[in-house]
Coordinates of C-alpha atoms and ligand atoms in Angstrom, one line a residue:
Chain B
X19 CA 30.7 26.0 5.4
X20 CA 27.3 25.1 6.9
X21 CA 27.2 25.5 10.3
X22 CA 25.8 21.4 10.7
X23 CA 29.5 20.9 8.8
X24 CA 31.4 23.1 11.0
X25 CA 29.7 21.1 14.1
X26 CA 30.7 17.8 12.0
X27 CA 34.4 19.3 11.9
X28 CA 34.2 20.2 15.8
X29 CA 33.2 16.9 17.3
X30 CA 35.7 14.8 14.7
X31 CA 38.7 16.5 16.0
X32 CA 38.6 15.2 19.4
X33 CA 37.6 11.7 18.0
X34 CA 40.7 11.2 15.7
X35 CA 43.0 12.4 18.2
X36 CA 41.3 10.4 20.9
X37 CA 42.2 7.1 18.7
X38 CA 44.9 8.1 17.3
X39 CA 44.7 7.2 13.5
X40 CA 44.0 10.0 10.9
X41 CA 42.2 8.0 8.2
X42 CA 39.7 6.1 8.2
X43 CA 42.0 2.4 6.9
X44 CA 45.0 3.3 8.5
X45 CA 45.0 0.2 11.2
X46 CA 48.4 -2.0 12.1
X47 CA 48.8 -6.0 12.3
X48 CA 48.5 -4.6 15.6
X49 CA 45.1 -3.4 15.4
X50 CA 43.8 -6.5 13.7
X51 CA 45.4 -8.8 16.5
X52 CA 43.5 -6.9 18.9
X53 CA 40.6 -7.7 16.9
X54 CA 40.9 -10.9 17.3
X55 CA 41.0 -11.4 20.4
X56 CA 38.1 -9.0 20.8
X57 CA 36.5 -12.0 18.1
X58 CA 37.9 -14.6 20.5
X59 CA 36.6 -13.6 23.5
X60 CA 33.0 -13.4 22.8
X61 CA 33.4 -17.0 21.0
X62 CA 34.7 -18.3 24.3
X63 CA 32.4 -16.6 26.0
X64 CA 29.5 -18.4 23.6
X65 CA 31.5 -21.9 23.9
X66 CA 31.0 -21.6 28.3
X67 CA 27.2 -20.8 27.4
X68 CA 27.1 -24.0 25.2
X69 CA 28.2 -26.0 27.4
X70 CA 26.4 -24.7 30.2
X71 CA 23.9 -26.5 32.6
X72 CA 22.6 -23.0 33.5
X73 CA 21.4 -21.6 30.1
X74 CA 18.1 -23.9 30.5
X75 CA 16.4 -24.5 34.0
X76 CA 16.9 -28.7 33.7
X77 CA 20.9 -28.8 33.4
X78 CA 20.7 -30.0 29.8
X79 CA 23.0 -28.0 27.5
X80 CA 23.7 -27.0 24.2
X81 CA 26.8 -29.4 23.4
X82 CA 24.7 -32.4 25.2
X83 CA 23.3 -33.0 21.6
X84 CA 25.6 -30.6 19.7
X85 CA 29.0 -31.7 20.6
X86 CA 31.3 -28.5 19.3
X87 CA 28.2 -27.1 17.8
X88 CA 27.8 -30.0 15.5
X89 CA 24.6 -30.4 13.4
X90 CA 23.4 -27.2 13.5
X91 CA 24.1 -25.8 10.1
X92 CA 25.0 -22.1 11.0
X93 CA 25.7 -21.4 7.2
X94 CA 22.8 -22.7 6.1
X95 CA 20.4 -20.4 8.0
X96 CA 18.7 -17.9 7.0
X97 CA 16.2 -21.2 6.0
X98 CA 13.0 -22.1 5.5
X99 CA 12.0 -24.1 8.7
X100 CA 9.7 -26.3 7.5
X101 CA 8.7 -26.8 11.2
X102 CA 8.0 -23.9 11.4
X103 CA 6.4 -22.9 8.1
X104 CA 8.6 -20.0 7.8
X105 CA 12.2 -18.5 7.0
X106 CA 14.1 -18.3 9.9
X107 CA 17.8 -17.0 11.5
X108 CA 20.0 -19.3 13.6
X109 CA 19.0 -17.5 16.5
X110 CA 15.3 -18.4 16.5
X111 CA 16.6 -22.2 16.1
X112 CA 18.9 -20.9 19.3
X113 CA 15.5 -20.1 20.8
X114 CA 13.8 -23.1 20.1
X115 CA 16.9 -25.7 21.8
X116 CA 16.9 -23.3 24.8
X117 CA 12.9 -23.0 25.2
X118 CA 12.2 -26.9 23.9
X119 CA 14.6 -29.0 25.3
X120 CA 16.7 -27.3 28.1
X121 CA 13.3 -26.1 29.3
X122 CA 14.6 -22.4 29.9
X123 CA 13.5 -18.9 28.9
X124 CA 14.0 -17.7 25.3
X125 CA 16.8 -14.5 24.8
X126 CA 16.2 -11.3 23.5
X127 CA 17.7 -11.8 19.9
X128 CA 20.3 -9.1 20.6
X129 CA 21.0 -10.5 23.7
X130 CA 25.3 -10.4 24.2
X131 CA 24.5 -14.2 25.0
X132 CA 22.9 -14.9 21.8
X133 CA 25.8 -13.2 19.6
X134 CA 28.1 -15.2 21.8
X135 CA 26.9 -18.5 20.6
X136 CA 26.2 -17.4 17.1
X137 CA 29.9 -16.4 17.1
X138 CA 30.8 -20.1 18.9
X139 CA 29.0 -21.6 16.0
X140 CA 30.4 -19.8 13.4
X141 CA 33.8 -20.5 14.6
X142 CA 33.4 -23.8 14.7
X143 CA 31.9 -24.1 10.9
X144 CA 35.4 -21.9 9.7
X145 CA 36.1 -22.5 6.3
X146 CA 32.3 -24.4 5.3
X147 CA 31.0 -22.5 2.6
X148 CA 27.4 -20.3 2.7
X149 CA 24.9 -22.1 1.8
X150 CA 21.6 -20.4 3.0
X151 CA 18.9 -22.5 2.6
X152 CA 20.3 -25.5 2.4
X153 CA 18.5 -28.7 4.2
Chain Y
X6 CA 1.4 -70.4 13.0
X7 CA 5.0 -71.4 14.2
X8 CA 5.6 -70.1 17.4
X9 CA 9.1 -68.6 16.7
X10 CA 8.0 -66.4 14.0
X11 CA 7.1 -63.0 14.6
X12 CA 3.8 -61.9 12.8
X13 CA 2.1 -58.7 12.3
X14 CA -0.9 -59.9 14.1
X15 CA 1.2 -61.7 17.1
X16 CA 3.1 -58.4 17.2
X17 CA 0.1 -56.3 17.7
X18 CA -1.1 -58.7 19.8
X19 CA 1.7 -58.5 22.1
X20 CA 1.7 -54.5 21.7
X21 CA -1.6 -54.1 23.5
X22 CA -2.6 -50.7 24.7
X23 CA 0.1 -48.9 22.6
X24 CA -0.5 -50.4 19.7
X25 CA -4.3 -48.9 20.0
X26 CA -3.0 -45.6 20.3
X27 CA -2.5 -46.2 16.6
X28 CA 1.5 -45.7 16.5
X29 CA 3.6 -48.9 15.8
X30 CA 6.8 -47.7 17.2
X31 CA 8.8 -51.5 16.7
X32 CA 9.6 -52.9 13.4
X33 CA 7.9 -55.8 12.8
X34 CA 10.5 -58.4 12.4
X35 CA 9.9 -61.6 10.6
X36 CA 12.1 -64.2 11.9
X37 CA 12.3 -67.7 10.1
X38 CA 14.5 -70.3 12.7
X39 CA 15.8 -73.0 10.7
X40 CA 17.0 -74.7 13.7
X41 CA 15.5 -73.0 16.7
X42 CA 17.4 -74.9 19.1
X43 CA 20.4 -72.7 18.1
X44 CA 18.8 -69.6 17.0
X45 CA 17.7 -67.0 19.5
X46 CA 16.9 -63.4 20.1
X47 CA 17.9 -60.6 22.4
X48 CA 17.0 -56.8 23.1
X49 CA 19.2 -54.1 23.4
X50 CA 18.6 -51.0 25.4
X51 CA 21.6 -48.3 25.6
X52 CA 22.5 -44.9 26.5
X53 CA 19.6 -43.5 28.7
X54 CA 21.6 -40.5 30.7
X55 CA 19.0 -40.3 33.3
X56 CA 19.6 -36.8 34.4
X57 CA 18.7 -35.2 38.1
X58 CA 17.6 -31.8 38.2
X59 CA 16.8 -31.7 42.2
X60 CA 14.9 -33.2 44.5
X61 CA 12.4 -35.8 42.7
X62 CA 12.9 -34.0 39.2
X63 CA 14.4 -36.1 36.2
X64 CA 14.9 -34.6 33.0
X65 CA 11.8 -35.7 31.5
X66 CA 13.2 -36.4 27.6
X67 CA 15.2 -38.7 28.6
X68 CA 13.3 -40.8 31.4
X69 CA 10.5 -40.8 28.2
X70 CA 13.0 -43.0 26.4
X71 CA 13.8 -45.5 28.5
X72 CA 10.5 -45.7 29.9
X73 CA 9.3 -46.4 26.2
X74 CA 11.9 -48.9 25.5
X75 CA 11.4 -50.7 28.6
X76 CA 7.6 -51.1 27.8
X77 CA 8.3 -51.9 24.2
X78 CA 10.9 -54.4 24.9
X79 CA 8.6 -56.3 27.0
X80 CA 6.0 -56.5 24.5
X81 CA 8.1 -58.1 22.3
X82 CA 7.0 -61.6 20.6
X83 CA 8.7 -63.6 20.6
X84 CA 10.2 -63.0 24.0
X85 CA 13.9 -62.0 23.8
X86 CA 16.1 -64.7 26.0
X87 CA 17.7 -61.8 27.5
X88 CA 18.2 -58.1 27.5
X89 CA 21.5 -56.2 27.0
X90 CA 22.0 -52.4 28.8
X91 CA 24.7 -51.1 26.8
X92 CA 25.7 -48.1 29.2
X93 CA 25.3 -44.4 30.1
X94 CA 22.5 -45.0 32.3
X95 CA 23.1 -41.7 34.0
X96 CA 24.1 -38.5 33.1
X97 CA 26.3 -37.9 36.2
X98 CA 26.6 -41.1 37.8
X99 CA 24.8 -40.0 40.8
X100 CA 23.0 -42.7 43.5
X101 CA 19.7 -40.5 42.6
X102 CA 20.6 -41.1 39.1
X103 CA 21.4 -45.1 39.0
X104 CA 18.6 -45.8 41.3
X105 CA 16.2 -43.6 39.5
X106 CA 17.4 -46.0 36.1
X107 CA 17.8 -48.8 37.8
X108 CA 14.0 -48.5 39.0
X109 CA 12.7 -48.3 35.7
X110 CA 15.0 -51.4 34.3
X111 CA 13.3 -53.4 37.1
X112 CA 10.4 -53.4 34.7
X113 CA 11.6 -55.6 32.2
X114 CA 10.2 -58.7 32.3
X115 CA 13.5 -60.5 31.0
X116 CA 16.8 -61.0 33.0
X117 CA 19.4 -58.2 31.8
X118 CA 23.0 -57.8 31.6
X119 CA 24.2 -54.2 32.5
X120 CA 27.8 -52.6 30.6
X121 CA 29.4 -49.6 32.2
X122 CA 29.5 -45.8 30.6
X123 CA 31.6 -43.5 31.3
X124 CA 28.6 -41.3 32.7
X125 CA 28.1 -44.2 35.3
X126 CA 31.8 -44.6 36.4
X127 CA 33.9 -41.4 36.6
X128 CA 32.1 -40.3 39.6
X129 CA 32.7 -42.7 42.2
X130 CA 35.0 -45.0 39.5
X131 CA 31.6 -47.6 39.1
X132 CA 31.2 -48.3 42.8
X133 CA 27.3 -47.7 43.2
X134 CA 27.1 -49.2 40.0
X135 CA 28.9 -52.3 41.1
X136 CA 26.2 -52.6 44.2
X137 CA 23.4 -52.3 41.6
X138 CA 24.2 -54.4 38.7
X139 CA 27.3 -56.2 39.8
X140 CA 30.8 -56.8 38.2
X141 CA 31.8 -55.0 35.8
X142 CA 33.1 -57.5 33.1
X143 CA 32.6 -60.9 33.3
X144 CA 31.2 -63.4 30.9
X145 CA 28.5 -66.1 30.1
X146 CA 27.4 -68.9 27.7
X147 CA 24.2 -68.9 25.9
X148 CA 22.9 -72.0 23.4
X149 CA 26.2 -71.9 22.1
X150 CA 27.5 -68.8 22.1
X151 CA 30.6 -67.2 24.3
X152 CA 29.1 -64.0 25.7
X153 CA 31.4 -61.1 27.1
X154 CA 31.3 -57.9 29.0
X155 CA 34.3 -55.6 28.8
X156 CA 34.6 -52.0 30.8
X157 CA 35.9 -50.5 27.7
X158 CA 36.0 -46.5 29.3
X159 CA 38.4 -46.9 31.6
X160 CA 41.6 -44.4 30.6
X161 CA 44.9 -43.3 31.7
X162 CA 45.5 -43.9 36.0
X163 CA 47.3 -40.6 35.8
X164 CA 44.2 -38.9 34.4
X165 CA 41.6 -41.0 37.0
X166 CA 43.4 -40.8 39.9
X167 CA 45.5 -37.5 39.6
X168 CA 44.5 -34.8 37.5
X169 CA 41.1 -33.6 39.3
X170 CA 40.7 -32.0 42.7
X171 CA 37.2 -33.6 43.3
X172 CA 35.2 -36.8 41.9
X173 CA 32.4 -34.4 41.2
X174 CA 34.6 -32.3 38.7
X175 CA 36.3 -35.5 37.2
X176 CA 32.5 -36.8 36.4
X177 CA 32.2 -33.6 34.8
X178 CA 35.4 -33.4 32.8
X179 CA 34.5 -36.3 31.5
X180 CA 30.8 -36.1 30.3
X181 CA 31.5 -33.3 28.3
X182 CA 31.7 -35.6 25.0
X183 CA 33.8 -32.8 23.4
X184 CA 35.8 -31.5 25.9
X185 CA 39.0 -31.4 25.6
X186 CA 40.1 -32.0 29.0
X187 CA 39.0 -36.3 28.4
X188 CA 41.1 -38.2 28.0
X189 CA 40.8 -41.5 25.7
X190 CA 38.7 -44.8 26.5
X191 CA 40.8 -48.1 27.2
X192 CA 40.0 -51.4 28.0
X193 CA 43.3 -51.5 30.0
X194 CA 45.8 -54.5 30.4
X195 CA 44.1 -56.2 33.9
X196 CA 41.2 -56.7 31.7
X197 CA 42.7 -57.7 28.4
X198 CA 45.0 -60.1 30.8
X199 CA 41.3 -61.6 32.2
X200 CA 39.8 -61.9 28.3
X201 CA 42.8 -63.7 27.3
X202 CA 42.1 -66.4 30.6
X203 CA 38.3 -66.5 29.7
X204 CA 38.8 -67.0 25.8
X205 CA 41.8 -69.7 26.4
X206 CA 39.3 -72.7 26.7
X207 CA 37.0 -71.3 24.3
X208 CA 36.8 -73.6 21.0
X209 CA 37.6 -71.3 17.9
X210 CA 34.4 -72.6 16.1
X211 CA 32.5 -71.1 19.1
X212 CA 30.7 -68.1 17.9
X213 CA 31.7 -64.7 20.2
X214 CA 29.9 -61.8 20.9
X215 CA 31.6 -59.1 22.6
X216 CA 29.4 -55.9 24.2
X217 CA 31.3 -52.8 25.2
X218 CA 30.2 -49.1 25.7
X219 CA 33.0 -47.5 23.4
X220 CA 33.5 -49.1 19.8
X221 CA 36.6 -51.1 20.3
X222 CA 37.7 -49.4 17.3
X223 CA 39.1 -45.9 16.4
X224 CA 36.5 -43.9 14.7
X225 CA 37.1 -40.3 16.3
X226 CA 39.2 -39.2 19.1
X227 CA 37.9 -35.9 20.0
X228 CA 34.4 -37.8 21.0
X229 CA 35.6 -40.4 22.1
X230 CA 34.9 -42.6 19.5
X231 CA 37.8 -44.7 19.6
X232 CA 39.2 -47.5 22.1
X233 CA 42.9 -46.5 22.7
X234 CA 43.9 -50.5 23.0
X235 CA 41.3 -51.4 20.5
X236 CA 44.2 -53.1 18.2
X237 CA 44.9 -55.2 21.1
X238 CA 41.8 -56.4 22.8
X239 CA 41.1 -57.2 18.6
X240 CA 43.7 -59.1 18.7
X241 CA 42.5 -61.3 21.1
X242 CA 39.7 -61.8 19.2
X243 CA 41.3 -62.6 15.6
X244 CA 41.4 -66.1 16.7
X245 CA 37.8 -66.9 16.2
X246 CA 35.9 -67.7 13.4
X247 CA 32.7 -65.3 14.2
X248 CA 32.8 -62.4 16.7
X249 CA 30.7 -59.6 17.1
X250 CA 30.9 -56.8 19.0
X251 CA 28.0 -54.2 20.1
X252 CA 28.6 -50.9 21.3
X253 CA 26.7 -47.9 23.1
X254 CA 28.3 -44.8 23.4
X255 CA 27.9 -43.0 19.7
X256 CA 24.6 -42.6 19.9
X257 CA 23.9 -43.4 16.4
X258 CA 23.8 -45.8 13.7
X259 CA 27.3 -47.3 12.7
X260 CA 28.5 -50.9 11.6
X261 CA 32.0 -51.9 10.4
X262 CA 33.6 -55.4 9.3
X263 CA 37.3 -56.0 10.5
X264 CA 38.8 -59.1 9.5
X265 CA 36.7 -61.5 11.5
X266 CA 34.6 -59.1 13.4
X267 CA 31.6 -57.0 12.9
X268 CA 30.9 -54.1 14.5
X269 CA 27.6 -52.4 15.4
X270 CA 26.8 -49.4 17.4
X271 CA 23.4 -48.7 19.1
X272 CA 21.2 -46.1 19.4
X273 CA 20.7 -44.0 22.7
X274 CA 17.5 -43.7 24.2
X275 CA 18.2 -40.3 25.3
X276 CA 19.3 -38.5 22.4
X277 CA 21.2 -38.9 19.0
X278 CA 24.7 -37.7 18.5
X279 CA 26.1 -35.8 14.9
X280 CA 28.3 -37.9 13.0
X281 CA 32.1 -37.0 13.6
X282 CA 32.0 -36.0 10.0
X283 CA 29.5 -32.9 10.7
X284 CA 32.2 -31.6 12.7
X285 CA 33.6 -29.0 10.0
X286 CA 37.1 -28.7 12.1
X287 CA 37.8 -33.1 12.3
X288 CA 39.2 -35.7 10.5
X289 CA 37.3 -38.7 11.0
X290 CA 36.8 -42.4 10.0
X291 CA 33.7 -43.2 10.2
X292 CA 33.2 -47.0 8.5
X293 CA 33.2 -46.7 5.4
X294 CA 30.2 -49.5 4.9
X295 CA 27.7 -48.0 7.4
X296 CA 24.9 -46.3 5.8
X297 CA 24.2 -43.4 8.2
X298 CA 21.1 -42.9 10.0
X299 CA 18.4 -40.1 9.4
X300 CA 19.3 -36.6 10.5
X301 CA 17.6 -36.3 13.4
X302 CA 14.4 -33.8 13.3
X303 CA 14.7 -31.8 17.0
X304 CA 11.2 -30.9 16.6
X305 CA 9.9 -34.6 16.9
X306 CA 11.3 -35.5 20.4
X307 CA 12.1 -39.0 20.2
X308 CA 13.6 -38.6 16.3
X309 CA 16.8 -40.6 16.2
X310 CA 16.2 -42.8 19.2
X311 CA 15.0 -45.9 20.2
X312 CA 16.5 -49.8 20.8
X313 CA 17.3 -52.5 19.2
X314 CA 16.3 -56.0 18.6
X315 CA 18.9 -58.6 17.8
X316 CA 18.1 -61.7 16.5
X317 CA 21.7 -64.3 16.2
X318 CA 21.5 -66.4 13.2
X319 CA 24.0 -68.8 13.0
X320 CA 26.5 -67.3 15.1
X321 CA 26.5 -63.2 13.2
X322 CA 24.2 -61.1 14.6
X323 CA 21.1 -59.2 13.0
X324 CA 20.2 -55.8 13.8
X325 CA 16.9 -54.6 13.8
X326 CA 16.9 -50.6 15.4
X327 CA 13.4 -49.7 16.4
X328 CA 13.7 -46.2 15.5
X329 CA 11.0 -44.0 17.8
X330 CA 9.9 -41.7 14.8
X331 CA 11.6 -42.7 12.2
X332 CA 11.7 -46.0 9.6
X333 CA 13.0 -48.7 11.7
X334 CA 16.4 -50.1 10.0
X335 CA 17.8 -53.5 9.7
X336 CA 21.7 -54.1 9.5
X337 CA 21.8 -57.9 9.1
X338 CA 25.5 -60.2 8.6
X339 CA 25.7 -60.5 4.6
X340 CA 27.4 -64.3 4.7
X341 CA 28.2 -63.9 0.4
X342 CA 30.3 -60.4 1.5
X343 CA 31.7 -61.3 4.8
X344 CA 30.4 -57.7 6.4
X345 CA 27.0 -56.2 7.6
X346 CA 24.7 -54.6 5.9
X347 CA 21.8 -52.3 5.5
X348 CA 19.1 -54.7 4.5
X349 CA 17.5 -51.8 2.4
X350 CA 20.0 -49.0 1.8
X351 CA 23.3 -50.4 1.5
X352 CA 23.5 -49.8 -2.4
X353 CA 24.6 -46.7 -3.4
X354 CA 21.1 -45.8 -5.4
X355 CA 19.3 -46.4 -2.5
X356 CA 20.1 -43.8 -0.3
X357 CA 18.0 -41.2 0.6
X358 CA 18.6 -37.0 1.2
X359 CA 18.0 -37.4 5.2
X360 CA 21.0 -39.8 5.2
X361 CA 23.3 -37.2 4.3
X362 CA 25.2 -35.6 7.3
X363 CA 26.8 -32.2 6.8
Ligands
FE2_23 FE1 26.0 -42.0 26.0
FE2_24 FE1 29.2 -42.8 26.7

């Protein structure tokens, strides 16, 4: 055994029995369930951004023209923006809304914040099929 | 030239400086009165949500709207006989917010007629409202036609006058179009009770046009699209041979035929709404018949707004919406089908990609 596998061995020890599972897909319903509401929280954390007169400096927000995240096409993006000349993620679109109209500052792309809404979105558009792209 | 008949170059005429900045922003309506004495037009502004930031600030988007309807309107030629303000003047019904509208209705040069939002009332339940523009739903005649204003947002007593700790947080609760803590629109039985009085006299020949601020018809409930005694208050209505009714409050293109009455929505000034049917998670019912709007373009910020002028032909009512960046569109009563209709889209082949809502 190399000694950069022995170390490998050494630290992984600790880790399994810190967690308590010895392989790798060995998790419960009740693992998932706390998954979930892992999932869940961050979406409801995105929905109190959306609807928030603080994300912007002018006390518009998100759901004043997206009501539950409406018309914004999550599964559509990555897209060419033909505003913008270019293929873009949700998250510059994000950008855009909280720059344009709510007059705020644009987020660092892996901003908790931004994955919150992305997750809002993409919780509200369950069950719509990909369709990257698509206008 | 007859003097009742709108023309490009009495148009431009009338449009003056704007119409040298090269943009014609109004749709140029040619209007042929048969018997003029009975034939009129009005103009219908809706849905401005003036919104205070602090001190002297306004969210400027929107004031930009109703500004530029305001200025358009009175450019109009011919002159409308009046002008209709369909609701949702403010965003949180605030005094800074009414008078701050209210200042920049002054400058229409036509009388108006103001209907109550829910953004206007569930603060102080339409008292500065009241002070400003008066009751809030009465009635009048024009040449021959039964006018009516209904407050169609009220709701449940239980929800107004018990639910929330502070007038502040009940405006909030309910501006949030989809928050779930609303609670549905109603006309309510004092005012259905007062429509009956005002419509007992009325000769059934008499043509009726209704205005309200939610749709007097279900459309969806989770925005609010939808009048909780809309069967009702309809009911009141069946009686007559043409009624109308115009709505605010969707913020969006929409037009329906219900037994004897048509339905049309307005656009907002402020900003356009999705259609219920973009919400992946509802069930809606969106009329059949209407021919949606455009999706709306974000990047152009007047894209999906603008007014409307309505010109009443015989007792039905056509629609002319003088779309801000977009081709205007004409919903006009189509006597040979008994419903409205898009005067260019309304077939099937016609339809475009942007009218497709996902
Ligand atoms: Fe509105
Ligand atoms: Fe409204």
């Amino acid at each position: 055994m190399s000694i950069s596998l022995r170390l490998l061995a050494f630290t992984l020890v600790p880790l399994i029995l810190f967690t308590g599972t010895t392989l790798a897909d060995d998790f419960t319903q009740k693992d998932q369930d706390r998954w979930q509401k892992e999932y869940m929280s961050v979406v409801e954390k995105g929905r109190a951004l959306w609807v928030s007169p603080k994300l912007g400096t002018n006390g518009v927000s998100c759901a004043q023209c997206h009501p539950n995240g409406a018309n914004t096409h999550p599964e559509t993006y990555p897209k060419f923006q033909q505003q913008l000349g270019r293929v873009i993620p949700l998250r510059d679109m994000i950008n855009w809304c909280i720059l344009n109209p709510l007059e705020g500052e644009e987020l660092n792309p892996y901003d908790p914040r931004m994955v919150a809404m992305e997750a809002y979105l993409a919780h509200e558009r369950k069950g719509v099929p990909m369709a990257p792209g698509k206008h | 030239m007859n003097s009742r008949q709108i023309t490009r170059r009495s148009f431009l005429k009338g449009m003056g400086a704007i119409a040298a900045g090269g943009t014609l922003p109004v749709s140029l309506v040619e209007l042929a009165f048969a018997d003029s004495s009975r034939n009129f037009t009005f103009a219908y502004i809706s849905d401005s949500h003036i919104q205070h930031i602090k001190g002297t600030q306004f969210v400027r988007n929107w004031d930009r709207g109703l500004i530029r309807s305001v200025a358009e309107t009175n450019m109009l030629l011919p002159k409308p006989d009046f002008v209709v303000y369909g609701g949702d003047l403010a965003q949180l019904g605030t005094q800074a917010e009414l008078d701050h509208g209210a200042e920049m209705l002054a400058k229409l040069n036509y009388k108006y007629h103001c209907v109550m939002g829910e953004h206007d009332y569930y603060l102080d339940l339409g008292r500065y409202w009241g002070k400003l523009f008066g009751p809030h739903y009465y009635s009048w005649d024009h040449k021959g036609v039964h006018f009516i204003v209904l407050n169609s947002i009220l709701t449940y007593d239980k929800w107004t006058h018990e639910r929330w700790p502070t007038p502040e947080q009940r405006m909030l609760e309910m501006a949030g179009l989809d928050n779930p803590n609303g609670s549905p629109f109603m006309v309510g039985k004092k005012q259905r009770q007062w429509l009956q009085e005002d419509l007992k006299t009325l000769k059934k020949e008499t043509p009726v046009v209704l205005f309200s601020h939610s749709p007097i018809q279900k459309i969806y409930k989770g925005w609010n699209f939808w009048t909780e005694d809309a069967e009702e208050v309809q009911a009141l209505l069946r009686p007559f041979a043409d009624v109308t009714v115009v709505y605010g409050h969707v913020h969006q293109i929409q037009y329906n035929q219900i037994g004897n009455i048509s339905f049309h929505a307005v656009m907002a000034t402020a900003w356009p709404w999705p259609y219920p049917e973009s919400y992946a998670q509802a069930k809606t019912h969106l009329p059949k018949i209407t021919v949606p709007m455009n999706r709306a373009d974000p990047f152009f910020e007047r894209d999906a707004t603008g007014w409307q002028f309505i010109n009443l032909k015989t007792g039905r009512i056509d629609i002319s919406y003088n779309l801000y960046d977009n081709t205007n569109r004409t919903v006009a009563y189509n006597r040979k089908t008994s419903r409205p209709e898009d005067t260019t889209y309304q077939s099937p082949e016609k339809r475009i990609p942007p009218q497709s809502h996902y």
